[in-house]
Tab-separated table of C-alpha atoms in Angstrom:
chain	number	residue	atom	x	y	z
A	214	ASP	CA	0.193	-0.034	-0.332
A	215	THR	CA	1.181	3.234	-0.488
A	216	ALA	CA	1.462	5.743	2.180
A	217	VAL	CA	1.243	8.758	0.619
A	218	SER	CA	-0.037	9.030	-2.715
A	219	GLN	CA	-0.685	12.205	-5.304
A	220	THR	CA	-2.542	11.890	-8.454
A	221	PRO	CA	-2.126	12.944	-11.253
A	222	LYS	CA	1.801	11.723	-11.633
A	223	TYR	CA	2.103	14.371	-14.781
A	224	LEU	CA	-0.368	16.935	-15.292
A	225	VAL	CA	-0.282	18.865	-19.064
A	226	THR	CA	-2.673	21.701	-19.479
A	227	GLN	CA	-2.706	25.143	-21.139
A	228	MET	CA	-1.659	28.839	-19.613
A	229	GLY	CA	-5.353	30.148	-18.155
A	230	ASN	CA	-6.793	26.960	-17.375
A	231	ASP	CA	-7.762	25.974	-13.560
A	232	LYS	CA	-6.220	22.296	-12.185
A	233	SER	CA	-6.380	20.281	-9.123
A	234	ILE	CA	-3.535	17.851	-7.519
A	235	LYS	CA	-4.930	15.583	-5.345
A	236	CYS	CA	-2.819	14.066	-2.276
A	237	GLU	CA	-3.930	10.923	0.388
A	238	GLN	CA	-1.907	9.451	3.434
A	239	ASN	CA	-2.507	6.000	4.587
A	240	LEU	CA	-0.097	6.625	7.568
A	241	GLY	CA	-2.924	7.839	10.261
A	242	HIS	CA	-0.440	11.486	9.959
A	243	ASP	CA	-2.342	14.836	11.848
A	244	THR	CA	-0.304	16.770	8.961
A	245	MET	CA	0.430	17.427	5.377
A	246	TYR	CA	1.902	19.704	3.613
A	247	TRP	CA	2.462	20.769	-0.412
A	248	TYR	CA	5.898	21.148	-1.347
A	249	LYS	CA	7.056	22.810	-5.030
A	250	GLN	CA	10.548	21.706	-6.291
A	251	ASP	CA	11.571	23.828	-9.359
A	252	SER	CA	13.538	22.797	-12.685
A	253	LYS	CA	16.759	23.393	-10.374
A	254	LYS	CA	15.246	20.448	-7.441
A	255	PHE	CA	15.018	23.478	-5.421
A	256	LEU	CA	12.590	22.260	-3.063
A	257	LYS	CA	10.057	24.735	-1.083
A	258	ILE	CA	7.138	24.536	1.402
A	259	MET	CA	3.948	26.418	0.219
A	260	PHE	CA	1.193	24.666	2.789
A	261	SER	CA	1.030	22.736	5.695
A	262	TYR	CA	-2.445	21.603	7.740
A	263	ASN	CA	-2.642	20.275	10.676
A	264	ASN	CA	-5.974	18.177	11.484
A	265	LYS	CA	-7.758	19.522	8.401
A	266	GLU	CA	-6.186	23.115	10.242
A	267	LEU	CA	-4.209	25.524	7.594
A	268	ILE	CA	-1.019	26.602	10.010
A	269	ILE	CA	1.539	27.016	7.000
A	270	ASN	CA	0.862	29.416	4.425
A	271	GLU	CA	3.774	30.324	2.594
A	272	THR	CA	4.074	33.561	0.214
A	273	VAL	CA	1.889	31.592	-2.705
A	274	PRO	CA	-0.300	33.701	-4.712
A	275	ASN	CA	-3.683	33.100	-4.236
A	276	ARG	CA	-4.874	31.251	-7.435
A	277	PHE	CA	-3.424	28.479	-5.377
A	278	SER	CA	-5.918	27.146	-2.785
A	279	PRO	CA	-5.642	23.917	-0.626
A	280	LYS	CA	-8.282	22.056	0.622
A	281	SER	CA	-8.288	20.145	3.702
A	282	PRO	CA	-11.259	17.501	3.663
A	283	ASP	CA	-10.080	15.505	6.469
A	284	LYS	CA	-6.754	14.737	8.223
A	285	ALA	CA	-6.405	12.015	5.258
A	286	HIS	CA	-6.839	14.478	1.994
A	287	LEU	CA	-5.440	17.570	1.127
A	288	ASN	CA	-5.483	18.384	-2.506
A	289	LEU	CA	-3.948	21.596	-4.145
A	290	HIS	CA	-6.525	23.583	-7.155
A	291	ILE	CA	-4.504	25.961	-9.034
A	292	ASN	CA	-6.458	28.461	-11.085
A	293	SER	CA	-5.446	31.061	-14.076
A	294	LEU	CA	-2.236	28.471	-14.974
A	295	GLU	CA	0.948	30.365	-15.619
A	296	LEU	CA	3.823	28.984	-17.298
A	297	GLY	CA	5.962	29.896	-14.333
A	298	ASP	CA	3.800	27.259	-11.937
A	299	SER	CA	5.274	24.306	-14.218
A	300	ALA	CA	7.462	22.429	-11.843
A	301	VAL	CA	7.002	18.957	-9.661
A	302	TYR	CA	4.849	19.337	-6.195
A	303	PHE	CA	5.105	17.041	-3.616
A	304	CYS	CA	2.617	15.808	-1.169
A	305	ALA	CA	3.998	14.466	1.992
A	306	SER	CA	2.674	13.807	5.535
A	307	SER	CA	4.050	13.668	9.594
A	308	PRO	CA	2.480	12.518	12.449
A	309	ARG	CA	2.283	16.156	13.778
A	310	PRO	CA	3.737	19.800	13.283
A	311	LEU	CA	6.935	18.454	12.480
A	312	GLU	CA	9.323	18.732	15.916
A	313	SER	CA	10.365	15.554	15.672
A	314	GLY	CA	9.092	13.390	13.196
A	315	GLU	CA	10.141	13.252	9.793
A	316	LEU	CA	8.001	14.161	6.405
A	317	PHE	CA	6.753	10.716	4.125
A	318	PHE	CA	6.874	12.288	0.826
A	319	GLY	CA	4.343	10.953	-2.138
A	320	GLU	CA	6.191	10.415	-5.576
A	321	GLY	CA	5.542	14.012	-7.117
A	322	SER	CA	3.106	15.654	-9.502
A	323	ARG	CA	5.019	17.081	-12.769
A	324	LEU	CA	2.762	19.569	-13.904
A	325	THR	CA	3.903	21.340	-17.557
A	326	VAL	CA	2.149	24.476	-18.416
A	327	LEU	CA	2.453	24.910	-22.034
B	188	ALA	CA	17.161	33.023	9.041
B	189	GLN	CA	17.265	29.398	9.016
B	190	SER	CA	19.259	27.999	6.468
B	191	VAL	CA	20.525	24.772	4.588
B	192	THR	CA	23.668	25.128	2.393
B	193	GLN	CA	25.028	22.220	0.271
B	194	PRO	CA	28.209	23.803	-1.468
B	195	ASP	CA	28.063	20.680	-4.399
B	196	ILE	CA	26.086	21.493	-7.205
B	197	HIS	CA	27.297	17.547	-8.678
B	198	ILE	CA	29.864	15.037	-7.698
B	199	THR	CA	31.343	12.310	-9.402
B	200	VAL	CA	32.538	9.278	-7.760
B	201	SER	CA	33.875	6.035	-8.983
B	202	GLU	CA	32.147	2.787	-8.219
B	203	GLY	CA	33.346	1.548	-4.544
B	204	ALA	CA	34.696	4.696	-3.841
B	205	SER	CA	34.233	6.693	-0.234
B	206	LEU	CA	31.709	9.553	-0.437
B	207	GLU	CA	31.291	12.538	1.565
B	208	LEU	CA	28.281	15.187	0.743
B	209	ARG	CA	28.864	18.387	2.574
B	210	CYS	CA	25.710	20.414	4.147
B	211	ASN	CA	26.358	23.312	6.469
B	212	TYR	CA	23.579	24.954	8.446
B	213	SER	CA	22.101	27.974	9.543
B	214	TYR	CA	19.228	27.879	13.156
B	215	GLY	CA	18.718	29.319	15.548
B	216	ALA	CA	18.212	26.414	18.473
B	217	THR	CA	18.854	22.998	18.433
B	218	PRO	CA	18.200	21.750	14.843
B	219	TYR	CA	16.676	18.268	14.071
B	220	LEU	CA	19.002	17.914	10.766
B	221	PHE	CA	18.154	14.959	8.402
B	222	TRP	CA	19.478	13.600	4.318
B	223	TYR	CA	16.854	12.389	2.089
B	224	VAL	CA	17.902	10.974	-1.563
B	225	GLN	CA	15.400	11.436	-4.970
B	226	SER	CA	15.767	8.718	-6.993
B	227	PRO	CA	15.159	9.877	-10.664
B	228	GLY	CA	11.225	10.531	-11.511
B	229	GLN	CA	10.715	9.599	-7.516
B	230	GLY	CA	9.739	11.047	-4.111
B	231	LEU	CA	11.697	11.734	-0.911
B	232	GLN	CA	12.787	8.725	0.695
B	233	LEU	CA	14.517	9.690	4.409
B	234	LEU	CA	18.365	8.599	4.586
B	235	LEU	CA	18.548	9.253	8.249
B	236	LYS	CA	17.883	12.075	11.224
B	237	TYR	CA	19.481	13.535	13.908
B	238	PHE	CA	18.079	15.025	16.798
B	239	SER	CA	19.829	14.416	20.046
B	240	GLY	CA	22.793	12.006	21.557
B	241	ASP	CA	25.382	10.409	19.972
B	242	THR	CA	26.595	12.751	16.730
B	243	LEU	CA	27.262	10.018	14.631
B	244	VAL	CA	24.059	8.856	13.056
B	245	GLN	CA	23.539	5.701	11.080
B	246	GLY	CA	20.515	5.521	7.847
B	247	ILE	CA	19.310	2.866	5.528
B	248	LYS	CA	21.659	2.004	2.483
B	249	GLY	CA	24.877	2.061	4.445
B	250	PHE	CA	24.949	5.196	4.853
B	251	GLU	CA	25.963	7.835	8.460
B	252	ALA	CA	26.267	11.146	8.960
B	253	GLU	CA	28.163	12.395	11.680
B	254	PHE	CA	26.619	15.957	13.397
B	255	LYS	CA	29.413	18.982	14.265
B	256	ARG	CA	28.144	21.538	16.523
B	257	SER	CA	30.558	23.921	16.243
B	258	GLN	CA	31.111	23.512	12.451
B	259	SER	CA	27.329	23.744	11.632
B	260	SER	CA	27.554	20.606	9.770
B	261	PHE	CA	25.799	17.259	9.055
B	262	ASN	CA	27.771	15.934	6.021
B	263	LEU	CA	26.841	12.497	4.550
B	264	ARG	CA	28.733	9.779	4.355
B	265	LYS	CA	29.010	5.842	2.711
B	266	PRO	CA	32.941	4.148	3.007
B	267	SER	CA	31.812	2.297	-0.434
B	268	VAL	CA	29.635	3.876	-3.085
B	269	HIS	CA	26.975	1.808	-5.428
B	270	TRP	CA	25.607	2.457	-8.402
B	271	SER	CA	22.998	2.674	-7.211
B	272	ASP	CA	23.755	5.508	-4.914
B	273	ALA	CA	23.138	7.870	-8.277
B	274	ALA	CA	20.458	10.469	-6.868
B	275	GLU	CA	19.823	13.623	-5.979
B	276	TYR	CA	20.912	14.026	-1.783
B	277	PHE	CA	19.118	17.124	-0.480
B	278	CYS	CA	19.892	18.115	3.861
B	279	ALA	CA	17.096	19.692	5.787
B	280	VAL	CA	17.180	21.457	8.707
B	281	GLY	CA	13.520	21.274	10.980
B	282	GLY	CA	12.218	22.018	14.408
B	283	GLY	CA	9.794	24.497	14.626
B	284	SER	CA	6.811	24.652	15.799
B	285	GLN	CA	4.745	24.895	12.412
B	286	GLY	CA	7.094	22.090	11.668
B	287	ASN	CA	8.497	23.007	8.383
B	288	LEU	CA	11.923	21.250	6.357
B	289	ILE	CA	13.895	23.782	5.429
B	290	PHE	CA	16.145	21.921	2.669
B	291	GLY	CA	19.560	22.614	0.966
B	292	LYS	CA	19.305	22.578	-3.266
B	293	GLY	CA	20.838	19.385	-3.506
B	294	THR	CA	23.599	17.864	-4.277
B	295	LYS	CA	23.275	15.175	-7.273
B	296	LEU	CA	25.541	12.426	-7.229
B	297	SER	CA	27.192	10.294	-9.935
B	298	VAL	CA	28.445	7.451	-9.935
B	299	LYS	CA	31.293	6.259	-12.747
B	300	PRO	CA	31.536	2.202	-13.143
């Protein structure tokens, strides 16, 4: 069983479209994250939810909206896609806001905006 | 501000040779330190972590890392590299109440036959 699963794994779309990426974890963790990895492999936190409550919201355009229907799911919706949104988006989870734990990552969703 | 520096962007070693990947951090308190590995097209997998105690920590796949507070370093080592170790390696620091991990920019490891 995959611990942290993301769908879709690949997404190619046109500028201006709206798209969503879904994430589910079956580890029973309380905290979930979205990270963005750019073309130079740099990983940066975007959002974090703890038990469905938003706890980290980095400087991200408000075209990006996370939604956590329950603590096992954290989805990412992106409106009006731009070329610069092309990246790999990683979902991750941890047992609690990371004070002593580790992050468990999904395999990533590669978004290409044309 | 918290930060992680991995000075080497790309390292090439011969199979069977030893490896050391460097990591320096800047953090206001006692850090939690991590090394992750990312194989091509894959997510990140935890290699090892340091929270407290013994400054030499053992991880999976034969990797180890040593925490040196005086040098603000957490270098990753492996005595004998295998071709399957070719990947991107990320050092990370964490420990804030919000639970975020801050990553270095990664070091790409290539292994020569």
